[in-house]
Amino acid sequence: MRFFVLGAGSWGTVFAQLLKENGEEVILWARRKEIADLINNSHTSPYIDEMEISVRATNNLDELKSTDILVIAIPVQHVREHLSRLSKKPSMVLNLSKGLEIKTGKRISEIVKEILGCPYAVLSGPSHAEEVARKLPTAVTLAGDNARELQRRISNEYFRVYTCEDVVGVEIAGALKNVIAIAAGILDGLGGWDNAKAALETRGIYEIARFGRHFGADQKTFMGLAGIGDLMVTCNSKYSRNRRFGELIAKGFDPQKLLESSHQVVEGAFTVKAVVKKADELEIDMPISEEVYRVIYGGKSPFQSMKDLMKRSLKDEFWAD
Ligand SMILES: NC(=O)C1=CN([C@@H]2O[C@H](COP(=O)(O)OP(=O)(O)OC[C@H]3O[C@@H](n4cnc5c(N)ncnc54)[C@H](O)[C@@H]3O)[C@@H](O)[C@H]2O)C=CC1
Ligand SMILES: O=C(CO)COP(=O)(O)O
């Protein structure tokens, strides 16, 4: 059985290389032919400079075989379009992408079910590609079909895969932490407010868990690697695109111009649209996400946003909602 990795950005490339070094058969699909050629000819990629790439790349989607495991590693807003273009159905999907589709509010598992209807698993957790490329110790979680077999095939001495049973919780945690990380970046950009950042991360995971509860997620998941683990790395790492995006906004850069000029995906800036829409429909209190939305799309001052979060009505820390 072969892994067909859809997406030759930083994570797709590093994950494909990890699988290859684990002895798996792998092929890496790049959207642009010049990237596939660069990987094949010079064993490098503009998306990741920490490693030599020996995986074969293609930009032909028709190379997908029906016996392949399709690994999704492309921006969430483009997943539906690419799955719809497949001429064959893979044996299963392993998803690495983190976000919600704006126009439907759906998770990747729901999109896969709608279009392919094949077995599905999701891998998530604190795993910046730059560190995995350097073989630095990393632990993640995997939920869904064939979890035990995938755990065994993906784990190695620097990449430790746990399993859990909560696909919904793992997907929601991975998607929403990117929104909170933008707020964390804003705090960094405003001057590095340590107390506020600790409070934001704590209230952030509570906000994510509250959203997850409406979709049947297991609350334990938010205390695990896909939840608090990934939230911590994304809110604090120098590698996080979401955190850096927030930091630049707070330093005065225009959010729309930043998004237009970035060649890397800032998933939280898109997922926040789906989150506020769902929160509004289902009456879920999502104060941090709503402020992030107002800063990115409403031109609100980041400083005013943080002040407004502090001025909300006083309440118990763990209120029933
Ligand atoms: N970079 C990381 O450390 C991690 C990333 N992820 C997730 O993996 C997913 C992919 O992110 P990265 O590999 O970091 O990408 P990246 O930000 O390094 O590169 C952007 C990727 O998006 C692709 N892309 C741009 N427009 C596209 C389109 N219209 N259709 C298809 N592909 C398009 C580019 O070709 C490139 O492969 C995201 O959902 C991200 O949240 C998850 C864990 C770690
Ligand atoms: O999900 C990630 C790390 O686990 C990557 O986050 P960023 O997209 O913010 O870099």
Coordinates of C-alpha atoms and ligand atoms in Angstrom, one line a residue:
M1 CA 0.0 0.0 0.0
R2 CA 1.4 3.4 -1.0
F3 CA 0.9 6.9 0.5
F4 CA -0.1 9.6 -2.0
V5 CA 0.5 12.9 -0.3
L6 CA -1.6 15.7 -1.7
G7 CA 0.2 19.0 -1.1
A8 CA 3.9 19.8 -1.3
G9 CA 3.9 22.7 1.1
S10 CA 6.1 22.4 4.2
W11 CA 4.0 19.8 6.1
G12 CA 3.1 17.6 3.1
T13 CA 6.8 17.5 2.1
V14 CA 8.2 16.8 5.5
F15 CA 5.5 14.1 6.2
A16 CA 6.2 12.4 2.9
Q17 CA 9.9 12.3 3.6
L18 CA 9.3 10.9 7.1
L19 CA 7.2 8.1 5.6
K20 CA 9.8 7.4 3.0
E21 CA 12.5 7.2 5.7
N22 CA 10.2 4.8 7.6
G23 CA 10.4 2.5 4.6
E24 CA 7.0 3.3 3.2
E25 CA 6.2 3.7 -0.5
V26 CA 5.4 7.4 -1.0
I27 CA 4.6 9.8 -3.8
L28 CA 4.2 13.6 -3.3
W29 CA 1.8 15.6 -5.4
A30 CA 2.7 19.3 -6.0
R31 CA 0.1 21.7 -7.5
R32 CA 2.8 23.4 -9.6
K33 CA 4.9 21.5 -12.0
E34 CA 8.0 23.6 -11.3
I35 CA 7.9 22.5 -7.6
A36 CA 7.6 18.8 -8.6
D37 CA 10.5 19.3 -11.0
L38 CA 12.6 21.1 -8.3
I39 CA 12.0 18.3 -5.8
N40 CA 12.9 15.6 -8.3
N41 CA 15.9 17.4 -9.8
S42 CA 17.5 19.3 -6.9
H43 CA 15.9 17.5 -3.9
T44 CA 15.0 20.8 -2.3
S45 CA 11.8 22.8 -1.9
P46 CA 11.2 26.6 -1.3
Y47 CA 8.7 25.5 1.4
I48 CA 11.3 23.8 3.7
D49 CA 15.0 24.3 3.8
E50 CA 15.9 22.0 6.7
M51 CA 16.3 18.8 4.7
E52 CA 17.1 17.0 1.5
I53 CA 14.1 15.4 -0.2
S54 CA 14.3 12.0 -1.7
V55 CA 10.6 11.4 -2.2
R56 CA 9.5 11.4 -5.9
A57 CA 7.2 14.2 -6.7
T58 CA 4.5 14.6 -9.4
N59 CA 2.0 17.1 -10.4
N60 CA -0.3 14.6 -12.1
L61 CA -3.3 13.7 -9.9
D62 CA -4.1 10.8 -12.2
E63 CA -1.1 8.9 -10.7
L64 CA -3.3 8.3 -7.6
K65 CA -4.2 4.5 -7.5
S66 CA -7.3 3.1 -5.9
T67 CA -5.0 1.1 -3.4
D68 CA -3.3 4.3 -2.2
I69 CA -3.8 6.0 1.1
L70 CA -4.5 9.7 0.2
V71 CA -2.8 12.1 2.6
I72 CA -4.4 15.5 2.6
A73 CA -2.0 18.4 3.2
I74 CA -3.4 21.3 1.3
P75 CA -5.1 24.5 2.5
V76 CA -8.6 23.5 3.8
Q77 CA -10.5 25.9 1.5
H78 CA -9.2 24.0 -1.5
V79 CA -9.8 20.4 -0.3
R80 CA -13.3 20.0 -1.8
E81 CA -12.1 21.2 -5.3
H82 CA -9.2 18.8 -5.3
L83 CA -11.1 15.8 -4.1
S84 CA -13.7 16.4 -6.7
R85 CA -11.0 16.3 -9.4
L86 CA -9.8 12.8 -8.5
S87 CA -10.5 10.2 -11.1
K88 CA -10.2 7.3 -8.6
K89 CA -11.3 6.8 -5.1
P90 CA -8.3 6.0 -2.7
S91 CA -8.5 3.1 -0.2
M92 CA -8.6 5.6 2.6
V93 CA -7.8 9.2 3.5
L94 CA -5.4 10.4 6.2
N95 CA -5.9 14.1 6.8
L96 CA -3.2 16.5 8.1
S97 CA -4.9 19.8 7.2
K98 CA -6.4 22.0 10.0
G99 CA -9.4 24.1 9.5
L100 CA -13.1 24.4 8.7
E101 CA -14.6 25.1 5.2
I102 CA -15.9 28.6 5.1
K103 CA -18.9 28.1 2.8
T104 CA -20.3 25.1 4.7
G105 CA -18.7 25.2 8.1
K106 CA -17.7 21.6 7.6
R107 CA -14.8 19.6 8.9
I108 CA -12.5 17.7 6.5
S109 CA -14.0 14.3 7.5
E110 CA -17.5 15.6 6.5
I111 CA -16.1 16.8 3.1
V112 CA -14.4 13.4 2.5
K113 CA -17.5 11.5 3.4
E114 CA -19.6 13.6 1.0
I115 CA -17.2 13.3 -1.9
L116 CA -15.3 10.0 -1.5
G117 CA -17.2 8.1 1.2
C118 CA -14.0 6.1 2.0
P119 CA -12.4 5.3 5.4
Y120 CA -10.9 8.3 7.1
A121 CA -8.4 9.2 9.8
V122 CA -6.9 12.5 11.0
L123 CA -3.4 13.2 12.4
S124 CA -2.9 16.4 14.5
G125 CA -1.0 17.8 17.4
P126 CA 2.1 20.1 18.0
S127 CA 4.1 19.3 14.9
H128 CA 5.8 22.2 13.1
A129 CA 7.3 20.9 9.9
E130 CA 10.6 22.8 10.5
E131 CA 11.3 20.8 13.6
V132 CA 10.1 17.4 12.3
A133 CA 12.4 18.0 9.3
R134 CA 15.3 18.3 11.8
K135 CA 14.1 15.0 13.5
L136 CA 13.4 16.8 16.7
P137 CA 11.2 14.9 19.1
T138 CA 7.5 15.3 18.3
A139 CA 4.3 13.7 19.6
V140 CA 0.9 13.8 17.8
T141 CA -2.4 12.0 18.0
L142 CA -4.3 10.1 15.3
A143 CA -8.0 9.3 15.3
G144 CA -10.2 7.3 12.9
D145 CA -10.1 4.2 10.8
N146 CA -7.1 1.9 10.8
A147 CA -5.6 4.0 13.6
R148 CA -3.4 1.2 15.1
E149 CA -1.9 0.3 11.7
L150 CA -1.2 3.9 10.8
Q151 CA 0.2 4.6 14.2
R152 CA 2.7 1.8 13.7
R153 CA 3.7 2.8 10.2
I154 CA 4.1 6.5 10.9
S155 CA 5.8 6.4 14.3
N156 CA 9.6 6.3 14.6
E157 CA 12.3 7.3 17.1
Y158 CA 11.6 11.1 16.8
F159 CA 7.9 11.0 15.7
R160 CA 5.6 9.4 18.3
V161 CA 2.0 8.8 17.3
Y162 CA -0.7 8.3 20.0
T163 CA -4.2 7.2 19.1
C164 CA -7.5 8.4 20.3
E165 CA -11.1 7.8 19.2
D166 CA -12.4 11.3 18.8
V167 CA -12.3 12.3 15.2
V168 CA -14.6 15.3 15.7
G169 CA -12.6 16.6 18.7
V170 CA -9.2 16.3 17.0
E171 CA -10.5 18.1 13.9
I172 CA -12.1 20.9 15.9
A173 CA -9.1 21.4 18.2
G174 CA -6.7 21.6 15.2
A175 CA -8.9 24.0 13.3
L176 CA -9.7 26.4 16.2
K177 CA -6.3 26.7 17.8
N178 CA -5.2 28.6 14.7
V179 CA -7.7 31.3 15.5
I180 CA -6.6 31.6 19.1
A181 CA -2.9 31.7 17.9
I182 CA -3.7 34.8 15.8
A183 CA -4.9 36.5 19.1
A184 CA -1.7 35.3 20.8
G185 CA 0.4 36.8 18.0
I186 CA -1.5 40.1 18.5
L187 CA -0.4 40.1 22.2
D188 CA 3.2 39.5 21.1
G189 CA 2.9 42.4 18.6
L190 CA 1.4 44.7 21.2
G191 CA 4.6 44.2 23.3
G192 CA 4.6 40.7 24.7
W193 CA 2.1 40.6 27.5
D194 CA 2.9 37.4 29.4
N195 CA -0.1 37.5 31.9
A196 CA -2.5 38.2 29.1
K197 CA -1.1 35.4 26.9
A198 CA -1.4 32.8 29.6
A199 CA -5.0 33.9 30.2
L200 CA -5.7 33.9 26.5
E201 CA -4.4 30.3 26.0
T202 CA -6.4 29.1 29.0
R203 CA -9.6 30.8 28.0
G204 CA -8.9 29.9 24.4
I205 CA -8.9 26.1 25.1
Y206 CA -12.1 26.6 27.1
E207 CA -13.6 28.4 24.1
I208 CA -12.5 25.7 21.7
A209 CA -13.9 22.9 24.0
R210 CA -17.2 24.8 24.3
F211 CA -17.5 24.9 20.5
G212 CA -16.6 21.2 20.3
R213 CA -19.2 20.2 22.7
H214 CA -21.9 21.3 20.3
F215 CA -20.6 18.8 17.7
G216 CA -20.3 15.9 20.1
A217 CA -16.5 16.1 20.7
D218 CA -15.1 14.4 23.8
Q219 CA -13.9 17.1 26.2
K220 CA -10.8 15.1 27.1
T221 CA -9.5 15.6 23.6
F222 CA -9.0 19.3 24.3
M223 CA -6.7 18.5 27.2
G224 CA -4.5 16.3 24.9
L225 CA -1.9 16.7 22.1
A226 CA -4.5 17.9 19.5
G227 CA -5.9 20.4 22.0
I228 CA -3.8 22.1 24.6
G229 CA -0.6 20.7 23.0
D230 CA -1.1 22.2 19.6
L231 CA -2.5 25.4 21.1
M232 CA 0.7 25.9 23.1
V233 CA 3.0 25.4 20.2
T234 CA 1.0 27.5 17.8
C235 CA 0.6 30.4 20.3
N236 CA 4.3 30.4 21.2
S237 CA 6.4 29.1 18.4
K238 CA 8.6 31.3 16.1
Y239 CA 7.5 28.9 13.3
S240 CA 3.8 29.5 13.6
R241 CA 2.3 31.4 10.6
N242 CA -0.9 32.1 12.5
R243 CA 0.9 33.6 15.5
R244 CA 3.2 35.6 13.2
F245 CA 0.2 36.9 11.2
G246 CA -1.4 38.3 14.5
E247 CA 1.9 39.8 15.5
L248 CA 2.3 41.7 12.2
I249 CA -1.3 43.0 12.4
A250 CA -0.6 44.4 15.9
K251 CA 2.5 46.1 14.5
G252 CA 0.3 47.9 12.0
F253 CA 0.3 45.7 8.8
D254 CA -2.9 45.4 6.9
P255 CA -4.4 41.9 7.4
Q256 CA -5.8 41.6 3.8
K257 CA -2.4 42.6 2.3
L258 CA -0.6 40.1 4.5
L259 CA -2.9 37.3 3.4
E260 CA -2.5 38.3 -0.3
S261 CA 1.3 38.3 -0.1
S262 CA 1.8 35.2 2.0
H263 CA 2.9 32.1 0.1
Q264 CA 2.2 30.0 3.2
V265 CA -1.3 29.3 4.4
V266 CA -2.6 31.1 7.5
E267 CA -5.5 28.7 8.1
G268 CA -6.9 30.6 11.2
A269 CA -7.7 33.7 9.1
F270 CA -10.1 31.6 7.0
T271 CA -11.4 29.2 9.7
V272 CA -12.4 32.2 11.9
K273 CA -15.1 33.1 9.3
A274 CA -16.7 29.6 9.6
V275 CA -16.4 29.7 13.4
V276 CA -18.2 33.0 13.9
K277 CA -20.9 32.0 11.4
K278 CA -21.5 28.6 13.2
A279 CA -21.3 30.3 16.6
D280 CA -23.9 32.8 15.6
E281 CA -26.3 30.1 14.2
L282 CA -25.9 27.9 17.3
E283 CA -25.6 30.7 19.8
I284 CA -22.2 29.6 21.1
D285 CA -20.3 32.2 23.1
M286 CA -16.9 32.6 21.3
P287 CA -15.6 36.0 22.4
I288 CA -11.9 35.5 21.4
S289 CA -12.8 34.2 18.0
E290 CA -15.2 37.1 17.4
E291 CA -12.6 39.7 18.3
V292 CA -10.1 38.0 16.0
Y293 CA -12.7 38.2 13.2
R294 CA -13.4 41.9 13.9
V295 CA -9.7 42.7 13.7
I296 CA -9.1 40.8 10.5
Y297 CA -12.3 41.7 8.6
G298 CA -13.8 44.7 10.4
G299 CA -10.7 46.9 10.7
K300 CA -10.9 46.9 14.5
S301 CA -7.9 48.0 16.4
P302 CA -6.1 45.0 18.1
F303 CA -5.5 47.1 21.2
Q304 CA -9.3 47.9 21.5
S305 CA -10.1 44.2 20.9
M306 CA -8.0 43.2 23.9
K307 CA -9.5 45.9 26.0
D308 CA -13.0 44.8 25.1
L309 CA -12.3 41.2 26.0
M310 CA -11.3 42.5 29.5
K311 CA -14.5 44.5 29.8
R312 CA -16.9 41.6 29.3
S313 CA -19.4 40.9 32.1
L314 CA -17.9 39.2 35.1
K315 CA -18.6 35.5 35.5
D316 CA -17.6 32.2 37.2
E317 CA -14.5 30.6 35.5
F318 CA -16.3 27.3 34.8
W319 CA -19.9 28.3 34.0
A320 CA -22.4 25.9 32.6
D321 CA -23.0 26.8 28.9
Ligands
LIG1 N1 3.4 23.7 8.4 C1 3.2 22.9 9.5 O1 4.1 22.8 10.3 C2 1.9 22.2 9.6 C3 0.8 22.5 8.8 N2 -0.3 21.8 9.0 C4 -1.5 22.0 8.1 O2 -1.2 21.5 6.8 C5 -1.9 22.1 5.8 C6 -0.9 22.5 4.7 O3 0.0 23.4 5.2 P1 1.5 23.5 4.8 O4 2.1 22.2 4.4 O5 2.2 24.2 6.0 O6 1.5 24.5 3.6 P2 2.5 25.8 3.3 O7 1.9 27.0 4.0 O8 3.9 25.4 3.6 O9 2.3 25.9 1.8 C7 1.1 26.3 1.1 C8 0.7 25.1 0.4 O10 -0.6 25.4 -0.1 C9 -0.7 25.0 -1.5 N3 -1.7 25.7 -2.2 C10 -1.9 27.1 -2.3 N4 -3.0 27.3 -3.0 C11 -3.5 26.1 -3.4 C12 -4.6 25.7 -4.1 N5 -5.4 26.6 -4.7 N6 -4.9 24.4 -4.2 C13 -4.1 23.5 -3.6 N7 -3.0 23.8 -2.9 C14 -2.7 25.1 -2.8 C15 0.7 25.4 -2.0 O11 0.9 24.8 -3.3 C16 1.5 24.8 -0.9 O12 1.7 23.4 -1.0 C17 -2.6 23.3 6.5 O13 -3.9 23.0 6.7 C18 -1.8 23.5 7.8 O14 -2.6 24.0 8.8 C19 -0.5 20.9 10.0 C20 0.5 20.6 10.9 C21 1.8 21.3 10.7
LIG2 O1 -0.4 23.3 13.1 C1 0.7 23.7 13.2 C2 1.6 23.1 14.1 O2 1.1 22.0 14.8 C3 1.2 24.8 12.3 O3 0.6 26.0 12.7 P1 0.9 27.3 11.9 O4 0.0 27.1 10.6 O5 0.4 28.4 12.7 O6 2.3 27.4 11.5

